[in-house]
Amino acid sequence: MKDGKNKRLSKRAKINRRFYIMAAVTVIYVVLALFADRFAPYDPVEADPAMSLCPPSAEHLFGTDKLGRDVFSRILCGAGTSFTMSFIMITFVSVLGTSIGMLCGYFGGTVDTVIMRFVDILLAFPDTVFAIAVAGMLGAGVINAVIALGLLSWTGFARMARSLTASIRERGFVEQARFNGASEVRILAKYILPNVIPQIVVMAAMRVGGTMLALASLSYLGLASQPPTPEWGVMVSESRAYMQTAPWMMIFPGLALFITVVVFNLFGDSIRDYLDIKK
Amino acid sequence: MNKNDMILEVRDLTKVFPAGKGRTLKAVDSISFTVNKGECLAVIGESGCGKSTLARLVTGVEKATSGSILFMGEDVANAGRRELKAMRRNMQMIFQSPVSSVSPRMTIGTFLLEPYINYGICCRQEAQERISELLSKVRLNDDCLRKYPHQLSGGELQRVCIARAFSLDPRLLVCDEITSALDVSVQDDVLRLFHSLQTGSGIACLFICHDLALVSSFSDRVMVMYLGQTVEIIDSKRLGRDAVHPYTIGLLRSMLFVSSDRNKPLTAMKGELQSPVDIPENCHFCTRCPYAEKRCFLERPQLREVETGHLAACFRV
Ligand SMILES: Nc1ncnc2c1ncn2[C@@H]1O[C@H](COP(=O)(O)OP(=O)(O)OP(=O)(O)O)[C@@H](O)[C@H]1O
Ligand code: SF4
Ligand SMILES: [Mg+2]
């Protein structure tokens, strides 16, 4: 009995520790991304033809590109816009998607069916294809790319919130809530929402990384950020011609993307455990 | 019986569920009964006989197929959302599983405060005092107010639910097997606590249970159900001596022979249970009744008064 309790306690402690570590890592990441110009050793857009295609060295940690720009500085500065955009978009879209999903899941009916069919249709589009269509209509650019991704990604939140709500609605405590005299609005806000939010937060945290990756792919295709903006997708795209001679131009932005996705996924994962009160 | 003494009057209540392929399942089949002020009516019957469905109908959680339910003179069966909310001020329910009755992300304190807030009973301060008082009545202390449901044991949580049910001081309590989800060791404890609160408060009670021995010591009257039908309604005190329906008698016998293990299913009867799907209009007990005759398979016996206040549905009485 006592042993069991100790084990549980230490498990909780482990979960908390992991969460704090991941939160710290994420905070460091975000600070680096947002204040990159303070940390970057060089100007990310200033060309220096004399230093063209230098391999990584003490002076240029990640080497330089064709125009002699410092890859390390460009990578640092490339995260900021992408992160801010993704973060704002995901915040907006998760609130919207969750509200729509919860209403659909709770009240059901024709409106629910119509909205969910619409969601199915949206989900049938690969996001790149969709973004190309939006770029075709609104023109290429970061904002338009973010809008295109946002138009698709609310569906994930809506679906998740809907299915959670539909199953929570059938649980005993919702029936009990009616005996507590709770109105439908109150049931949604006080009984269902707290049980939906943890999953949504986890999903949102993970989606930030995913969206940054998607933005990079769109930039790679020339649909979001344009050269000479320091942006990872743009950088990978520019590096194609030098894959053999200057692989660092491609490896480091790729690595940055990889780390981004991993950081946000791990962070999301640690939030999931942290918010699970039963653990 | 004086009409004014009645708190709940159920007449010809029927609930039919679709059972697939156009077939139907009569979970509750033309049941009529009354509950008087301050009285505890026990409903007993084996698993699947429609007890929970009956409770859900009476409390308006589920809509009846036909029949009427009058609670304090008001129609439950056709009540809208608003009317139900008003009615539930006076009609509370305690569910079988306490664990699923409280939102996992709500503290016990918030949970207990809910009825006071939603019904605008009193200010927060006074509500807190009343809650503390209630908690001490169910032998819990104020520490549990800050806890989440998973931090309490099943028995403690069910006592919280009992406290909540009493918090509005209702006129009728519907209890659906409130102890069967609990550990055997605490069942008695919780039941005795509930019983003392109920008798002390004078709140009428529809008490669903599947333990005849327990129920007869506990309630004023007993209603025995079999596959959706009422087979007998009798005073608890007279149950042992005067029961006339073969099913009730069978139950009483099995109670004598089988050690009173509360979690043992209530089936000591020989013979096959009729399939509840598309069940014919007969005495549903005919397949197991030792006295069954031809008529029992073809016709349904009506509930008849054997003596005052004692009703049974059997052709032999
Ligand atoms: N929503 C439903 N849809 C279809 N059939 C149902 C539904 N609810 C209950 N039933 C059926 O109605 C019958 C009565 O069910 P009910 O839950 O009322 O039984 P019970 O007496 O409470 O049993 P137990 O003692 O096991 O709780 C069962 O045969 C069950 O399968
Ligand atoms: S009506 Fe017939 S089958 Fe039903 S209990 Fe009476 S004797 Fe038995
Ligand atoms: Mg039941």
XYZ file of C-alpha atoms and ligand atoms in Angstrom:
636
model
C 0.000 0.000 0.000
C 2.650 2.402 1.088
C 4.906 1.305 -1.716
C 2.160 1.907 -4.243
C 1.659 5.393 -2.981
C 5.354 6.175 -3.139
C 5.523 4.871 -6.642
C 2.635 7.062 -7.692
C 4.170 10.063 -6.049
C 7.464 9.577 -7.745
C 5.705 9.054 -11.046
C 3.936 12.359 -10.566
C 7.223 13.976 -9.636
C 8.800 12.605 -12.796
C 5.971 13.907 -14.911
C 6.237 17.321 -13.302
C 9.981 17.410 -13.785
C 9.657 16.447 -17.419
C 7.043 19.121 -17.924
C 9.189 21.824 -16.338
C 12.186 20.810 -18.429
C 10.188 20.776 -21.642
C 8.551 24.075 -20.762
C 11.992 25.593 -20.141
C 13.303 24.237 -23.438
C 10.298 25.639 -25.253
C 10.661 29.010 -23.568
C 14.336 29.147 -24.543
C 13.397 28.214 -28.071
C 10.760 30.920 -28.259
C 13.029 33.586 -26.753
C 15.755 32.689 -29.236
C 13.264 32.860 -32.081
C 11.718 36.158 -31.033
C 14.927 38.001 -30.149
C 17.099 36.409 -32.792
C 18.491 39.733 -34.008
C 20.085 40.267 -30.580
C 21.741 36.852 -30.587
C 22.699 36.546 -34.235
C 26.407 37.182 -34.751
C 25.880 38.563 -38.284
C 23.262 40.404 -40.250
C 21.201 37.646 -41.845
C 20.667 39.459 -45.140
C 23.950 41.264 -45.647
C 25.908 39.654 -48.455
C 29.682 39.318 -48.317
C 30.844 37.926 -51.666
C 34.356 37.355 -50.304
C 33.021 34.802 -47.844
C 30.924 32.847 -50.355
C 30.282 29.163 -49.503
C 32.599 28.899 -46.497
C 32.295 25.594 -44.656
C 31.450 25.655 -40.927
C 34.228 27.212 -38.881
C 34.717 29.008 -35.585
C 33.898 32.237 -37.350
C 30.837 30.966 -39.189
C 29.426 28.195 -37.027
C 27.175 26.788 -39.742
C 29.160 28.058 -42.692
C 28.001 30.612 -45.250
C 25.855 30.501 -48.365
C 26.443 31.525 -51.956
C 26.255 35.219 -51.116
C 28.496 34.826 -48.102
C 25.657 35.242 -45.569
C 26.084 33.546 -42.217
C 23.876 30.422 -42.153
C 23.725 30.369 -38.344
C 22.388 33.929 -38.181
C 19.916 33.224 -40.953
C 18.618 30.155 -39.151
C 18.236 32.049 -35.884
C 16.406 34.904 -37.562
C 14.321 32.558 -39.674
C 12.352 31.200 -36.732
C 10.782 34.420 -35.467
C 8.187 35.275 -38.083
C 7.344 31.676 -38.680
C 6.810 31.032 -34.976
C 4.763 34.181 -34.355
C 2.560 33.514 -37.340
C 2.032 29.875 -36.436
C 1.345 30.706 -32.815
C -1.232 33.384 -33.559
C -2.900 31.229 -36.177
C -3.067 28.149 -33.939
C -4.401 30.145 -30.990
C -7.142 31.644 -33.092
C -7.986 28.441 -34.885
C -8.015 26.260 -31.759
C -10.487 28.549 -30.005
C -12.694 28.692 -33.047
C -12.428 24.987 -33.894
C -13.063 23.936 -30.306
C -16.157 26.121 -30.009
C -17.617 24.826 -33.237
C -16.733 21.233 -32.387
C -18.222 21.417 -28.898
C -21.484 22.922 -30.106
C -21.753 20.297 -32.841
C -20.925 17.456 -30.482
C -23.311 18.617 -27.795
C -26.369 19.589 -29.788
C -25.918 17.338 -32.819
C -28.660 17.612 -35.409
C -28.620 18.861 -38.957
C -26.216 21.730 -38.364
C -23.740 19.254 -36.934
C -24.081 16.949 -39.932
C -23.647 19.784 -42.402
C -20.593 21.225 -40.638
C -18.955 17.833 -40.276
C -19.499 17.009 -43.959
C -17.885 20.348 -44.760
C -14.968 19.415 -42.496
C -14.632 16.113 -44.339
C -14.433 17.980 -47.628
C -11.738 20.321 -46.280
C -9.784 17.393 -44.910
C -9.751 15.820 -48.343
C -7.455 18.608 -49.581
C -3.738 18.099 -49.009
C -2.661 21.347 -47.344
C -0.033 22.105 -49.956
C -2.531 21.824 -52.771
C -4.920 24.005 -50.828
C -2.222 26.590 -50.176
C -1.314 26.627 -53.859
C -4.963 27.313 -54.658
C -5.126 30.117 -52.078
C -1.804 31.550 -53.286
C -3.223 31.420 -56.789
C -6.236 33.431 -55.673
C -4.690 35.819 -53.135
C -1.091 35.787 -54.291
C 1.965 34.228 -52.693
C 3.118 35.520 -49.296
C 3.478 34.514 -45.660
C 0.133 35.925 -44.561
C -1.748 34.181 -47.321
C 0.049 30.930 -46.619
C -0.904 31.188 -42.951
C -4.497 31.895 -43.903
C -4.497 28.866 -46.169
C -3.123 26.639 -43.397
C -5.575 28.127 -40.894
C -8.515 27.458 -43.167
C -7.620 23.791 -42.967
C -6.321 23.349 -39.463
C -9.414 24.458 -37.523
C -10.962 21.205 -38.701
C -8.583 19.139 -36.592
C -9.635 20.997 -33.461
C -13.297 20.878 -34.407
C -13.203 17.148 -34.964
C -11.376 16.454 -31.757
C -13.622 18.730 -29.672
C -16.694 17.254 -31.286
C -15.837 13.645 -30.611
C -14.733 14.403 -27.048
C -17.906 16.365 -26.365
C -20.134 13.711 -27.878
C -18.658 11.072 -25.609
C -18.532 13.258 -22.483
C -22.162 14.216 -23.030
C -23.152 10.614 -22.372
C -21.238 10.388 -19.119
C -23.056 10.231 -15.824
C -21.862 13.564 -14.543
C -23.634 15.439 -17.315
C -26.897 13.783 -16.360
C -26.055 14.593 -12.763
C -25.453 18.207 -13.774
C -29.058 18.462 -14.905
C -30.096 17.423 -11.420
C -27.856 20.195 -10.159
C -30.049 22.555 -12.118
C -27.284 23.462 -14.565
C -28.359 25.072 -17.828
C -27.083 23.800 -21.160
C -24.602 26.666 -21.399
C -23.349 25.934 -17.909
C -23.017 22.240 -18.672
C -20.903 23.076 -21.708
C -18.755 25.580 -19.864
C -18.317 24.006 -16.448
C -18.734 20.287 -16.993
C -17.612 19.574 -20.537
C -15.064 22.266 -21.403
C -12.640 21.446 -18.553
C -12.559 17.876 -19.803
C -11.951 18.941 -23.394
C -9.326 21.643 -22.868
C -6.332 19.459 -21.931
C -6.483 17.553 -25.196
C -6.918 20.756 -27.154
C -3.920 22.382 -25.477
C -1.800 19.356 -26.278
C -2.947 19.379 -29.865
C -2.301 23.116 -30.173
C 1.225 22.834 -28.778
C 2.038 20.060 -31.214
C 0.438 21.876 -34.106
C 2.679 24.936 -33.676
C 5.707 22.880 -34.730
C 3.751 21.251 -37.529
C 2.561 24.586 -38.850
C 6.108 25.957 -38.859
C 7.141 22.939 -40.894
C 4.230 23.444 -43.274
C 5.156 27.116 -43.686
C 8.703 26.102 -44.501
C 7.507 23.676 -47.140
C 5.330 26.371 -48.664
C 8.275 28.763 -48.681
C 10.361 26.062 -50.291
C 7.788 25.965 -53.056
C 7.871 29.726 -53.269
C 4.360 30.208 -51.905
C 5.099 31.861 -48.548
C 8.286 33.769 -47.656
C 10.307 34.982 -50.597
C 14.064 35.370 -50.879
C 16.024 37.138 -49.534
C 14.034 36.703 -46.302
C 15.922 34.416 -43.975
C 13.481 31.542 -43.766
C 14.249 27.840 -43.463
C 12.200 26.702 -46.425
C 13.686 29.443 -48.564
C 17.160 28.471 -47.378
C 16.671 24.806 -48.199
C 15.336 25.813 -51.571
C 18.372 28.030 -52.250
C 20.727 25.263 -51.190
C 19.545 22.779 -53.803
C 22.165 23.783 -56.348
C 24.958 23.378 -53.765
C 23.930 20.106 -52.250
C 27.233 18.502 -53.209
C 29.576 21.388 -52.668
C 28.043 23.088 -49.636
C 25.824 20.561 -47.841
C 25.779 22.701 -44.662
C 23.461 25.102 -46.443
C 20.830 22.373 -46.477
C 21.693 20.320 -43.400
C 21.403 23.092 -40.824
C 18.036 24.547 -41.826
C 16.765 20.963 -42.088
C 18.061 20.245 -38.620
C 16.406 23.407 -37.313
C 13.052 22.244 -38.692
C 13.562 18.824 -37.210
C 14.367 20.284 -33.788
C 11.344 22.580 -33.972
C 8.945 19.723 -34.611
C 10.539 17.588 -31.916
C 10.528 20.378 -29.319
C 6.858 21.182 -29.794
C 5.835 17.540 -29.915
C 7.680 16.719 -26.722
C 6.281 19.824 -25.102
C 2.763 18.807 -26.107
C 3.376 15.335 -24.798
C 4.618 16.592 -21.468
C 1.577 18.869 -21.146
C -0.645 15.851 -21.704
C 0.915 13.996 -18.802
C 1.096 17.087 -16.658
C -2.604 17.866 -17.064
C -3.638 14.280 -16.457
C -4.683 14.683 -12.838
C -5.017 10.967 -12.326
C -1.332 10.305 -12.849
C -55.699 6.917 0.368
C -55.865 10.644 0.475
C -54.933 12.295 -2.789
C -52.993 14.967 -0.973
C -50.661 12.418 0.506
C -49.450 11.398 -2.899
C -46.159 12.790 -4.080
C -45.725 10.637 -7.154
C -48.409 8.966 -9.185
C -47.435 6.734 -12.075
C -50.121 5.350 -14.332
C -49.781 2.800 -17.145
C -46.208 3.840 -17.737
C -44.663 2.141 -20.747
C -41.288 2.477 -22.380
C -40.549 0.676 -25.602
C -37.041 0.514 -27.026
C -36.355 -0.502 -30.603
C -34.449 -3.772 -30.556
C -33.307 -3.846 -34.157
C -34.876 -5.428 -37.240
C -38.208 -3.831 -36.447
C -38.499 -5.675 -33.164
C -39.232 -3.951 -29.897
C -38.308 -4.292 -26.262
C -40.770 -3.230 -23.615
C -38.424 -2.284 -20.805
C -41.303 -0.912 -18.729
C -44.709 -2.384 -19.454
C -47.783 -0.528 -18.201
C -46.657 0.042 -14.675
C -48.800 1.913 -12.149
C -47.910 2.847 -8.618
C -47.844 5.720 -6.188
C -45.396 7.061 -3.667
C -46.724 8.903 -0.654
C -45.181 11.740 1.257
C -42.243 10.616 3.336
C -42.639 7.048 2.230
C -39.916 4.751 0.954
C -41.078 2.549 -1.876
C -38.569 -0.112 -2.783
C -38.456 -1.465 -6.320
C -36.907 -4.837 -6.658
C -36.353 -7.238 -9.507
C -33.577 -9.046 -11.240
C -31.135 -7.507 -13.645
C -32.677 -6.223 -16.845
C -36.251 -6.077 -15.571
C -36.430 -2.353 -16.219
C -35.682 -0.801 -12.846
C -33.193 1.745 -14.123
C -35.440 2.585 -17.043
C -38.258 3.210 -14.587
C -36.040 5.547 -12.571
C -35.004 7.423 -15.690
C -38.618 7.814 -16.769
C -39.774 9.041 -13.392
C -37.037 11.660 -13.257
C -37.685 12.791 -16.805
C -34.255 11.780 -18.070
C -35.936 9.546 -20.587
C -39.250 10.186 -22.333
C -42.022 7.670 -21.797
C -43.637 5.915 -24.747
C -47.030 6.178 -23.080
C -48.597 6.591 -19.680
C -48.522 9.413 -17.198
C -46.243 10.471 -14.385
C -47.526 13.054 -11.967
C -45.057 14.501 -9.528
C -46.619 16.849 -6.980
C -49.479 17.185 -9.419
C -47.257 18.097 -12.350
C -46.794 16.128 -15.505
C -43.223 14.826 -15.774
C -43.756 12.824 -18.941
C -44.496 15.885 -21.072
C -42.369 18.432 -19.256
C -39.999 20.627 -21.215
C -36.461 21.464 -20.226
C -37.477 24.445 -18.126
C -40.245 22.627 -16.299
C -37.946 19.702 -15.602
C -35.388 22.022 -14.098
C -38.040 23.448 -11.806
C -39.251 19.962 -10.887
C -35.791 18.728 -10.089
C -35.589 21.281 -7.386
C -37.900 18.854 -5.595
C -36.944 15.588 -7.197
C -33.378 14.423 -6.926
C -31.622 11.312 -8.040
C -28.670 9.370 -6.729
C -26.936 7.302 -9.337
C -25.484 3.854 -9.177
C -21.912 4.814 -9.917
C -20.570 7.696 -7.832
C -17.344 7.778 -9.850
C -19.106 8.746 -13.052
C -21.436 11.165 -11.259
C -18.815 13.825 -10.624
C -16.802 15.479 -13.360
C -13.178 14.368 -12.982
C -12.077 17.993 -13.269
C -14.389 19.441 -10.675
C -13.532 19.613 -7.015
C -15.999 18.200 -4.530
C -16.497 21.703 -3.175
C -17.540 23.092 -6.556
C -19.718 20.079 -7.165
C -21.608 20.517 -3.922
C -21.971 24.244 -4.490
C -23.582 23.763 -7.899
C -27.213 23.210 -6.819
C -27.130 26.237 -4.521
C -25.836 28.452 -7.312
C -28.007 27.117 -10.113
C -31.189 27.263 -8.104
C -30.218 30.530 -6.474
C -30.950 29.094 -3.043
C -28.659 31.263 -0.993
C -25.406 33.173 -1.108
C -22.071 31.432 -1.340
C -21.218 32.036 2.283
C -24.374 30.427 3.574
C -24.096 27.618 1.050
C -20.614 26.821 2.358
C -21.984 26.549 5.865
C -24.817 24.327 4.760
C -22.406 22.132 2.835
C -20.177 21.691 5.877
C -23.207 20.733 7.896
C -24.316 18.218 5.275
C -20.853 16.756 5.033
C -20.714 16.170 8.741
C -24.064 14.403 8.450
C -22.559 11.976 5.953
C -19.492 11.724 8.183
C -17.029 13.475 5.903
C -14.956 16.455 6.878
C -14.316 19.669 5.034
C -10.951 18.479 3.762
C -12.610 16.678 0.933
C -13.975 19.927 -0.504
C -10.660 20.708 -2.142
C -10.217 17.217 -3.506
C -10.981 15.832 -6.923
C -13.231 12.793 -7.233
C -10.383 10.395 -7.985
C -8.854 11.289 -4.627
C -11.845 9.880 -2.738
C -12.863 6.273 -2.317
C -16.061 4.998 -3.894
C -17.847 4.983 -0.560
C -16.775 8.511 0.293
C -17.768 9.732 -3.127
C -21.172 8.113 -2.875
C -21.646 9.843 0.471
C -20.797 13.104 -1.267
C -23.473 12.324 -3.853
C -25.929 11.535 -1.079
C -25.119 14.839 0.591
C -25.689 16.620 -2.700
C -29.043 14.942 -3.208
C -30.195 16.095 0.204
C -28.799 19.592 -0.240
C -31.864 20.877 -2.067
C -34.142 19.302 0.508
C -36.227 17.640 -2.204
C -39.632 16.012 -1.794
C -38.636 12.846 -3.626
C -35.384 10.968 -3.963
C -34.897 8.404 -6.674
C -32.081 6.015 -5.831
C -30.925 3.554 -8.441
C -28.937 0.802 -6.736
C -26.853 3.336 -4.911
C -24.543 0.789 -3.364
C -24.067 -1.837 -6.020
C -21.025 -0.113 -7.500
C -19.361 0.016 -4.096
C -17.061 -2.319 -2.310
C -19.037 -4.908 -0.338
C -17.405 -3.815 2.894
C -18.814 -0.284 2.722
C -22.224 -1.065 1.210
C -23.910 -1.557 4.567
C -22.339 1.529 5.963
C -23.502 3.763 3.134
C -26.962 2.241 3.159
C -27.473 2.711 6.861
C -26.299 6.271 6.569
C -28.669 6.921 3.718
C -31.525 5.298 5.578
C -31.049 7.378 8.693
C -30.885 10.565 6.634
C -33.960 9.633 4.662
C -36.139 8.712 7.617
C -34.856 11.692 9.559
C -35.726 14.131 6.811
C -39.092 12.688 5.893
C -38.227 12.773 2.213
C -40.095 10.272 0.079
C -37.946 7.796 -1.735
C -38.118 5.475 -4.698
C -35.464 3.005 -3.765
C -34.260 0.636 -6.433
C -32.425 -2.388 -5.221
C -31.974 -6.032 -5.971
C -31.644 -7.290 -2.449
C -34.976 -8.374 -1.029
C -33.665 -9.057 2.462
C -32.237 -5.615 2.755
C -35.199 -3.883 1.251
C -37.784 -5.389 3.533
C -36.068 -3.971 6.588
C -35.555 -0.673 4.933
C -38.662 0.438 3.154
C -42.340 0.957 3.805
C -43.614 -0.839 0.735
C -42.060 -3.078 -1.872
C -42.852 -3.251 -5.556
C -41.632 -6.424 -7.235
C -40.933 -6.226 -10.951
C -40.497 -8.965 -13.477
C -39.523 -8.238 -17.088
C -41.030 -4.788 -17.163
C -44.225 -5.664 -15.315
C -45.253 -5.094 -11.734
C -46.055 -8.451 -10.225
C -46.740 -7.442 -6.648
C -46.916 -4.412 -4.401
C -46.978 -5.115 -0.685
C -46.155 -3.597 2.689
C -42.618 -4.483 3.665
C -43.743 -5.664 7.073
C -46.133 -8.159 5.524
C -43.784 -9.269 2.790
C -42.504 -12.380 4.530
C -45.925 -13.603 5.598
C -48.466 -12.429 3.071
C -46.766 -12.334 -0.326
C -48.906 -14.230 -2.818
C -47.256 -13.945 -6.192
C -45.271 -17.072 -7.138
C -42.310 -14.923 -8.183
C -42.172 -13.019 -4.905
C -42.487 -16.261 -3.002
C -39.705 -17.751 -5.075
C -37.515 -14.791 -4.244
C -38.275 -15.079 -0.545
C -37.437 -18.777 -0.616
C -34.186 -18.280 -2.421
C -33.370 -15.668 0.168
C -33.728 -18.231 2.922
C -31.535 -20.811 1.270
C -28.860 -18.756 -0.279
C -26.547 -16.985 2.088
C -27.413 -13.339 1.791
C -24.584 -12.421 -0.487
C -25.543 -9.020 -1.713
C -23.697 -9.176 -4.987
C -25.087 -12.485 -6.040
C -27.547 -12.022 -8.877
C -31.145 -12.393 -7.942
C -31.935 -15.606 -9.771
C -32.640 -18.701 -7.846
C -35.564 -19.567 -10.049
C -35.702 -22.581 -12.272
C -36.646 -22.332 -15.925
C -35.793 -20.059 -18.780
C -36.252 -16.329 -18.644
C -38.504 -15.233 -21.502
C -36.743 -13.208 -24.132
C -37.650 -9.583 -23.453
C -37.670 -8.817 -27.179
C -41.148 -8.847 -28.719
C -42.506 -10.388 -25.576
C -46.150 -11.527 -25.895
C -48.998 -10.157 -23.795
C -48.935 -12.913 -21.214
C -47.796 -13.387 -17.670
C -44.096 -12.814 -18.280
C -43.288 -15.190 -15.466
C -45.115 -18.117 -17.116
C -41.964 -19.846 -18.344
C -40.660 -20.245 -14.817
C -43.808 -20.393 -12.750
C -44.489 -23.767 -11.119
C -48.256 -23.098 -11.258
C -48.431 -21.899 -14.833
C -51.492 -23.021 -16.737
C -52.559 -22.546 -20.330
C -54.190 -19.241 -19.653
C -50.987 -17.766 -18.244
C -49.266 -18.110 -21.619
C -52.055 -16.382 -23.495
C -53.325 -13.590 -21.301
C -51.863 -10.998 -19.087
C -53.067 -11.031 -15.479
C -54.075 -7.592 -14.210
C -52.802 -6.138 -10.986
C -55.587 -6.765 -8.442
C -56.069 -5.816 -4.883
C -55.597 -8.821 -2.619
C -56.148 -6.834 0.547
C -56.090 -3.111 1.101
C -52.774 -1.790 -0.128
C -51.613 -5.189 -1.314
C -51.729 -5.787 -5.058
C -50.682 -8.777 -7.113
C -50.859 -9.774 -10.765
C -51.522 -13.502 -10.981
C -54.495 -15.585 -12.099
C -54.233 -17.743 -9.022
C -55.053 -15.028 -6.525
N -31.409 2.905 -24.299
C -31.821 1.625 -24.453
N -32.000 1.104 -25.679
C -32.411 -0.172 -25.836
N -32.666 -1.014 -24.834
C -32.496 -0.558 -23.576
C -32.061 0.782 -23.320
N -31.975 0.952 -21.983
C -32.348 -0.212 -21.438
N -32.658 -1.131 -22.384
C -33.134 -2.494 -22.144
O -34.203 -2.415 -21.261
C -34.168 -3.486 -20.343
C -34.210 -2.943 -18.932
O -32.998 -2.262 -18.659
P -32.710 -1.590 -17.261
O -31.391 -0.948 -17.341
O -33.854 -0.726 -16.904
O -32.642 -2.836 -16.297
P -32.336 -2.873 -14.746
O -33.509 -3.501 -14.093
O -31.933 -1.550 -14.243
O -31.127 -3.877 -14.670
P -29.871 -3.835 -13.686
O -30.314 -4.402 -12.389
O -28.887 -4.717 -14.376
O -29.415 -2.426 -13.580
C -32.923 -4.272 -20.643
O -33.291 -5.428 -21.371
C -32.094 -3.345 -21.472
O -31.361 -4.081 -22.415
S -50.342 -15.753 -13.766
Fe -49.863 -17.868 -14.052
S -47.760 -17.904 -14.693
Fe -48.143 -15.905 -13.909
S -47.532 -16.084 -11.829
Fe -49.674 -16.488 -11.807
S -49.828 -18.679 -12.027
Fe -47.729 -18.138 -12.530
Mg -30.061 -0.716 -13.436
